[in-house]
PDB file of C-alpha atoms in Angstrom:
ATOM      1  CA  UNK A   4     111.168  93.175 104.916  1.00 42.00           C
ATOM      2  CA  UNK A   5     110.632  89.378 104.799  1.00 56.00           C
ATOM      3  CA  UNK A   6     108.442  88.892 102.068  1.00 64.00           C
ATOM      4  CA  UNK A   7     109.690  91.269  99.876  1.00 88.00           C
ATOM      5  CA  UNK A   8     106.732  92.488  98.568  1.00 95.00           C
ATOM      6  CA  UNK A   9     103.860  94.482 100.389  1.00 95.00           C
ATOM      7  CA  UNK A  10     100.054  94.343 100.255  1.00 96.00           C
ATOM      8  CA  UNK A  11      97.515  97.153 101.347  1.00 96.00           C
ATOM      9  CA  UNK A  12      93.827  97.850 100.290  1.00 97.00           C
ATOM     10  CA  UNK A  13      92.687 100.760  99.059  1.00 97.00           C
ATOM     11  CA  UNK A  14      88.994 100.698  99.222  1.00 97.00           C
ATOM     12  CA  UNK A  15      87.529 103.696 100.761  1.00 96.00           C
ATOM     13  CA  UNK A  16      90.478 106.149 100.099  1.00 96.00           C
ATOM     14  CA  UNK A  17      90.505 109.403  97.618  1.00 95.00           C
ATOM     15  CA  UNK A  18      93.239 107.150  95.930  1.00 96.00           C
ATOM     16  CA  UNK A  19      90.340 104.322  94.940  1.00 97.00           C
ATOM     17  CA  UNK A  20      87.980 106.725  93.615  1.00 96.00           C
ATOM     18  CA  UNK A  21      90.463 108.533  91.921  1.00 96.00           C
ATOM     19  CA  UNK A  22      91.331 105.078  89.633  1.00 96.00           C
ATOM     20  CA  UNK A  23      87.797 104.153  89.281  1.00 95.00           C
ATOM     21  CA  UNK A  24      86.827 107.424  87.666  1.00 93.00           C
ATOM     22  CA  UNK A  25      89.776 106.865  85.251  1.00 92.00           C
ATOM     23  CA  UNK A  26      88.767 103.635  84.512  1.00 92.00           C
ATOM     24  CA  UNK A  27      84.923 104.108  84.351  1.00 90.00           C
ATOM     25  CA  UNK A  28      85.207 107.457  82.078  1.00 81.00           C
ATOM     26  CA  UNK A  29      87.860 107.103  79.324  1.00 75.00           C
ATOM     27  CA  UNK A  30      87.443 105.905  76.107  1.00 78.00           C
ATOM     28  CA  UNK A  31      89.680 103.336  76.363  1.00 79.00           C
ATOM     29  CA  UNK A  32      92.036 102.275  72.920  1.00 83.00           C
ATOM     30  CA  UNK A  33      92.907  98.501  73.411  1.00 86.00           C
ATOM     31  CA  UNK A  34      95.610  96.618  71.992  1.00 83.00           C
ATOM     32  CA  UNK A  35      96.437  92.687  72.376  1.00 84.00           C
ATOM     33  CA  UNK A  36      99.594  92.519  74.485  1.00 81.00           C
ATOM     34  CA  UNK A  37     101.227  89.605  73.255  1.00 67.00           C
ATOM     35  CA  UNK A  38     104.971  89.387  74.284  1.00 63.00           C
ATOM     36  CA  UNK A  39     107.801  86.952  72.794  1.00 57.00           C
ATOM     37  CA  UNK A  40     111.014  87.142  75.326  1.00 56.00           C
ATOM     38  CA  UNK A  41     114.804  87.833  74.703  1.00 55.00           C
ATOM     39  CA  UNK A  42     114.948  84.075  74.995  1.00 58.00           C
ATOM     40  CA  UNK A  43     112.477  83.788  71.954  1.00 60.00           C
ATOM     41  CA  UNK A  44     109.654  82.319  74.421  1.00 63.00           C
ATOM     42  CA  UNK A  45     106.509  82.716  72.228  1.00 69.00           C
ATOM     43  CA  UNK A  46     103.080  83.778  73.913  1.00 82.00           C
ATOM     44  CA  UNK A  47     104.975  84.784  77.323  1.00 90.00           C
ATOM     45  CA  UNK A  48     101.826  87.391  77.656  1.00 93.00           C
ATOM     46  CA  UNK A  49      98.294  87.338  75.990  1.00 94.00           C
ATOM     47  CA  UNK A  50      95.647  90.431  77.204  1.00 95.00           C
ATOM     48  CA  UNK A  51      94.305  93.658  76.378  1.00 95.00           C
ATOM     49  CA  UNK A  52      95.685  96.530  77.779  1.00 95.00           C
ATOM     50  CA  UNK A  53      94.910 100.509  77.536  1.00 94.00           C
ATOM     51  CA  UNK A  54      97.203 103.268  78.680  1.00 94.00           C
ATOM     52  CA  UNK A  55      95.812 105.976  81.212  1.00 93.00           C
ATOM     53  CA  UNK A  56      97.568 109.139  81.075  1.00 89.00           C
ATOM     54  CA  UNK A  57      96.239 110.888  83.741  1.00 92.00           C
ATOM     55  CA  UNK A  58      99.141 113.056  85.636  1.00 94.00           C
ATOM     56  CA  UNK A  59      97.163 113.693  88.672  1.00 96.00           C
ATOM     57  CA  UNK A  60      96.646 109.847  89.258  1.00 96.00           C
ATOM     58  CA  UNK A  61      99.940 108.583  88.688  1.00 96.00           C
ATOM     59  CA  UNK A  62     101.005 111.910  91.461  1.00 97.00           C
ATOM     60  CA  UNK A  63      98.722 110.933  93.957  1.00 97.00           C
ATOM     61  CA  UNK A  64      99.897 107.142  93.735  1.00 97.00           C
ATOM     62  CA  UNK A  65     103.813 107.758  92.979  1.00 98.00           C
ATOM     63  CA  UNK A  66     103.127 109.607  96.605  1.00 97.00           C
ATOM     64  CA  UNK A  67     101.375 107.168  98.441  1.00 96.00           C
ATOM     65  CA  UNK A  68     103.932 103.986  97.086  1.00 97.00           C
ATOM     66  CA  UNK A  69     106.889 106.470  97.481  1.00 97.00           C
ATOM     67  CA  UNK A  70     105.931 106.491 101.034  1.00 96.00           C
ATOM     68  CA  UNK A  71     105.910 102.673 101.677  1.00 96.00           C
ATOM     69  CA  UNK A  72     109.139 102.982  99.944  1.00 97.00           C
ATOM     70  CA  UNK A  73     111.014 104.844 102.377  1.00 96.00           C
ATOM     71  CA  UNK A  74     109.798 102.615 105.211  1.00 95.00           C
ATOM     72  CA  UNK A  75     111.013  99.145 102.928  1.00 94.00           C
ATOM     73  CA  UNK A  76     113.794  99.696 100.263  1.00 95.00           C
ATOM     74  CA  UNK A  77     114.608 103.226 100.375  1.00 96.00           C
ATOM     75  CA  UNK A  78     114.888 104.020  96.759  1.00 96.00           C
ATOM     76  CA  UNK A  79     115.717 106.895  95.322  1.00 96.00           C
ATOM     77  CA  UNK A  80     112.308 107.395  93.086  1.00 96.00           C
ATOM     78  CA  UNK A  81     111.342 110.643  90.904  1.00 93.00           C
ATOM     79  CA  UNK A  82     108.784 109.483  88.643  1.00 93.00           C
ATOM     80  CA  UNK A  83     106.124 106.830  87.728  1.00 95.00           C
ATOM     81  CA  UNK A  84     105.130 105.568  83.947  1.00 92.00           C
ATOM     82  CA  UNK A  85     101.656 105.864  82.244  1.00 92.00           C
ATOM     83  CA  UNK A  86      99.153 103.274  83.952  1.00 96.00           C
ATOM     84  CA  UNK A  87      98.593  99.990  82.173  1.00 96.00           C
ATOM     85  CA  UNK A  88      94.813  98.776  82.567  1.00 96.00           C
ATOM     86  CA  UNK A  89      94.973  95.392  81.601  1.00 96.00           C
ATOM     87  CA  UNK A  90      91.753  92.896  80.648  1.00 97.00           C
ATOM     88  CA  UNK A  91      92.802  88.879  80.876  1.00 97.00           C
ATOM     89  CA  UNK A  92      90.146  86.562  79.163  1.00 96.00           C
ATOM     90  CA  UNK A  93      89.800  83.153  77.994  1.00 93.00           C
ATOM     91  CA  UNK A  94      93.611  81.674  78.407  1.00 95.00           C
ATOM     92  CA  UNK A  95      94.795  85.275  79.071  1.00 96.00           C
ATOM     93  CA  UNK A  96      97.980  85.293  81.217  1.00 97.00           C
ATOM     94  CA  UNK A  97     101.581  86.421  81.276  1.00 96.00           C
ATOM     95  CA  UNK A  98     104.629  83.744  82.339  1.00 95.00           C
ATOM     96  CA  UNK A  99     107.470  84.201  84.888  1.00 93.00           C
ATOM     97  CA  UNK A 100     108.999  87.633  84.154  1.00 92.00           C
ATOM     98  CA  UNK A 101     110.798  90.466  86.054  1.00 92.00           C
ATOM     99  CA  UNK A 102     109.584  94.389  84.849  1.00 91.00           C
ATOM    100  CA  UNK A 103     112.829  95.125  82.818  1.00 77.00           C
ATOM    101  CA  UNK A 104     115.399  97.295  85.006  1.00 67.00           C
ATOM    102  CA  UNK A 105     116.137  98.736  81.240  1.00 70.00           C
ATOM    103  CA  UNK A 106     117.146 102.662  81.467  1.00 76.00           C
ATOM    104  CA  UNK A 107     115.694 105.510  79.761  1.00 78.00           C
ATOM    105  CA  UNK A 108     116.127 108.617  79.378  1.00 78.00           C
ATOM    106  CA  UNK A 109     113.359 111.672  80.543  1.00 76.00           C
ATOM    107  CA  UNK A 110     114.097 115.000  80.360  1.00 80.00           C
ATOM    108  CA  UNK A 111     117.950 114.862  79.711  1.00 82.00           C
ATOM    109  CA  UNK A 112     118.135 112.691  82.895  1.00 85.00           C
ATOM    110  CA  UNK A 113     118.790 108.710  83.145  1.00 87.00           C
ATOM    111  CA  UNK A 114     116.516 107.010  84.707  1.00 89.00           C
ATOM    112  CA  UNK A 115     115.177 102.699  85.505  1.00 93.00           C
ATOM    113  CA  UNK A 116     112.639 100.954  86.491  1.00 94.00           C
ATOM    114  CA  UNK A 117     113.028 100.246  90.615  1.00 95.00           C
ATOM    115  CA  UNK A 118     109.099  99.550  91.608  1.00 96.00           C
ATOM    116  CA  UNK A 119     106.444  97.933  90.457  1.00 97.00           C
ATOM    117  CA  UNK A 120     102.768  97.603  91.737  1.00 98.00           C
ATOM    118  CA  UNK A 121      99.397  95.496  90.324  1.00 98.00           C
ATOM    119  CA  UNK A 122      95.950  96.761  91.539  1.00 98.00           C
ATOM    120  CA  UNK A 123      93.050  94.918  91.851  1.00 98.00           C
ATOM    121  CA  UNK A 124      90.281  96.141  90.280  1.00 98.00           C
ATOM    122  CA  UNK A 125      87.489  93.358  90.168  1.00 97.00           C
ATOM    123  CA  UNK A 126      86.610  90.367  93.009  1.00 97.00           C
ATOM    124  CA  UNK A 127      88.197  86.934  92.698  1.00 97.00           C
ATOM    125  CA  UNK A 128      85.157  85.735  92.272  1.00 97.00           C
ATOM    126  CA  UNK A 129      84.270  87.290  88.918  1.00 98.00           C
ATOM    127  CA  UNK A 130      86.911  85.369  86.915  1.00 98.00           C
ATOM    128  CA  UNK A 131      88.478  81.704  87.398  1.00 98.00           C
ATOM    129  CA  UNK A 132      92.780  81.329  87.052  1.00 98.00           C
ATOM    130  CA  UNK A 133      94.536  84.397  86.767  1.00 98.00           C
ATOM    131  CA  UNK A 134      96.248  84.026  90.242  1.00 98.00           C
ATOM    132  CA  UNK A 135      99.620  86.394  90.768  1.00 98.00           C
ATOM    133  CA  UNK A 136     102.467  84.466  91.796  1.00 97.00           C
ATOM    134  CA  UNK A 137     105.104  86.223  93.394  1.00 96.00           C
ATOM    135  CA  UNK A 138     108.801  84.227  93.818  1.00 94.00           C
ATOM    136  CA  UNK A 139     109.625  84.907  97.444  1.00 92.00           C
ATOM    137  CA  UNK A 140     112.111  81.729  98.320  1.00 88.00           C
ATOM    138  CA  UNK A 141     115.472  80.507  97.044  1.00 83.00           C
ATOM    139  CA  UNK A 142     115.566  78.036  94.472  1.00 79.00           C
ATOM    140  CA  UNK A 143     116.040  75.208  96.979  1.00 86.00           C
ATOM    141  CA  UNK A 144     112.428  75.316  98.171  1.00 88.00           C
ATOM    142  CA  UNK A 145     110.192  72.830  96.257  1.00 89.00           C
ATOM    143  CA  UNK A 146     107.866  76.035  96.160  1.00 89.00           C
ATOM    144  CA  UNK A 147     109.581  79.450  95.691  1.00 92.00           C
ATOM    145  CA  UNK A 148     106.199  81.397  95.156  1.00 95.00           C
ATOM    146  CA  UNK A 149     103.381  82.948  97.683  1.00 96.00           C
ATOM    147  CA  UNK A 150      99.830  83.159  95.415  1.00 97.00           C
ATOM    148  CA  UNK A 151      97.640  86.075  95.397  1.00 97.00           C
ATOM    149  CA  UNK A 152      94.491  85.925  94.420  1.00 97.00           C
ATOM    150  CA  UNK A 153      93.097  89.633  95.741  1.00 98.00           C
ATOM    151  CA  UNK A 154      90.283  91.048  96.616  1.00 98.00           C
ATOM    152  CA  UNK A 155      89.074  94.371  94.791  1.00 98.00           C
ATOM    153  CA  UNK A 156      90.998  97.603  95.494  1.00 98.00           C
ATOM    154  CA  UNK A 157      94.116  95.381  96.484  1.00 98.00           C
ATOM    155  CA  UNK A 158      97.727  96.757  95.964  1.00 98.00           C
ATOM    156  CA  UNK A 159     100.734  94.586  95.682  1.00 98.00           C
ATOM    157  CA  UNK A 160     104.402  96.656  95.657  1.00 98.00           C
ATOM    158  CA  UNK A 161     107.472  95.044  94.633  1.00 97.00           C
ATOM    159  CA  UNK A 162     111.035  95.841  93.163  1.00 95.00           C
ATOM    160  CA  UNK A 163     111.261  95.724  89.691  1.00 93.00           C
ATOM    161  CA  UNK A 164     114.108  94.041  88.246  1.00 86.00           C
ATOM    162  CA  UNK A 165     114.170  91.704  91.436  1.00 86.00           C
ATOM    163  CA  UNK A 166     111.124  89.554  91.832  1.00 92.00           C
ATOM    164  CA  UNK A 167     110.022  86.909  89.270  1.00 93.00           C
ATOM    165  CA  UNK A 168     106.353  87.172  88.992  1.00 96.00           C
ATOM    166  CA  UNK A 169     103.335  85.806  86.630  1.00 97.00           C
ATOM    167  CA  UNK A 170      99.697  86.354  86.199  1.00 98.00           C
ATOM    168  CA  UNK A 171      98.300  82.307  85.391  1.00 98.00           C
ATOM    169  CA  UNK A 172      95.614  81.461  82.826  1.00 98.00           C
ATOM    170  CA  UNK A 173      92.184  82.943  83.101  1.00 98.00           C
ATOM    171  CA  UNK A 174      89.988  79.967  82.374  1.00 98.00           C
ATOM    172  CA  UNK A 175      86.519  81.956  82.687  1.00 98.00           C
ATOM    173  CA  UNK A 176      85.730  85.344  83.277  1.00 98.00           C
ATOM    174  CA  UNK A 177      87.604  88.591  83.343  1.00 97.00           C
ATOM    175  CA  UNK A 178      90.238  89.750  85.569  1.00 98.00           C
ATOM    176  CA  UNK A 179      90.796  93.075  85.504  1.00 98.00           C
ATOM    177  CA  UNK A 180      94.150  95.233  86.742  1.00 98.00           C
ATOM    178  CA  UNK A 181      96.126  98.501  87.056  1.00 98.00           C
ATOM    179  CA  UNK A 182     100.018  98.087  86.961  1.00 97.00           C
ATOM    180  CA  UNK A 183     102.432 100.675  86.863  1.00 96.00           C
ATOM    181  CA  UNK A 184     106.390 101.118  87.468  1.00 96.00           C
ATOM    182  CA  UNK A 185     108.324 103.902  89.701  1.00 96.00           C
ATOM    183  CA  UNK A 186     111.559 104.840  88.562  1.00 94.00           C
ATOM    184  CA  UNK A 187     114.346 106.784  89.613  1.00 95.00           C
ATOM    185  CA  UNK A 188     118.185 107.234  88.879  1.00 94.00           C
ATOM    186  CA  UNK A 189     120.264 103.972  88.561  1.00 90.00           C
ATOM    187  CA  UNK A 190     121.379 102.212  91.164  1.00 88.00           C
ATOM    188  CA  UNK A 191     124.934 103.305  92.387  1.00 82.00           C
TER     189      UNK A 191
END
């Protein structure tokens, strides 16, 4: 895998209509996500994010990723956290971070954070900023990062405590996303 990320669409799949009747039919409880760092970085994330809990969901896409999995890195997954539906507006964004690779514990069993994924779940052209960069190059190369700016429906996959990623300022609008995490045992 070159890029080591991947990028499919899901549009027109079960999967899609699955998330959008989650989305459109909960009664959402929002709370401000603002993060500080372990290095004391104030305001590394501002948004509003809601939690969706629905088992059958995070099932049908823990299958579907777990696939692309086996074909790419080959982890050993067992699980995926509760869906964060996330709402950046008017300087929302969150800096250069990697999704912790912290372990847990679930049932009497270890477990840590190996996947990540980001759905897209409005147009580009509904909100201005609030591009996804995605470090891909050694630090050598003047520019280390591909940017996404995807369409609705759009699915980025990447390992968790690997890839340095951001979301950039909204200046205008709304952008509006679905990330979640895979996990499995450690790492041997």
């Amino acid at each position: 895998m070159e890029l080591g990320y991947g990028v499919n669409n899901l549009i027109n799949t079960p999967l899609w209509d699955l998330i959008q009747k989650n989305i459109n039919t909960i009664n959402h409880k929002w709370e401000n996500a603002t993060v500080s760092d372990s290095n004391d970085r104030k305001n590394v994330r501002k948004c509003k994010i809601s939690w969706l809990i629905d088992g059958y969901l995070r099932t049908q896409l823990f299958h579907s990723i777990n696939l692309y999995n086996k074909e790419n890195w080959n982890y050993d997954l067992d699980g995926m956290e509760s869906l964060q539906y996330g709402i950046y507006s008017d300087g929302g964004h969150y800096d250069w971070h990697v999704d912790e690779s912290r372990e847990n514990k679930v049932n009497g069993k270890v477990i840590r954070r190996k996947l990540s994924m980001t759905i897209w779940l409005n147009d580009p052209d509904e909100y201005e900023g609030g591009e996804f960069d995605i470090e891909t190059k050694s630090p050598l190369e003047e520019i280390r990062y591909d940017t996404l700016k995807l369409s609705k429906g759009s699915i980025v996959i990447f390992p968790s405590n690997k890839v340095w990623h951001r979301v950039r300022p909204v200046t205008s609008g709304e952008r509006k996303s679905l990330v979640g995490w895979l996990s499995g045992p450690p790492f041997k």
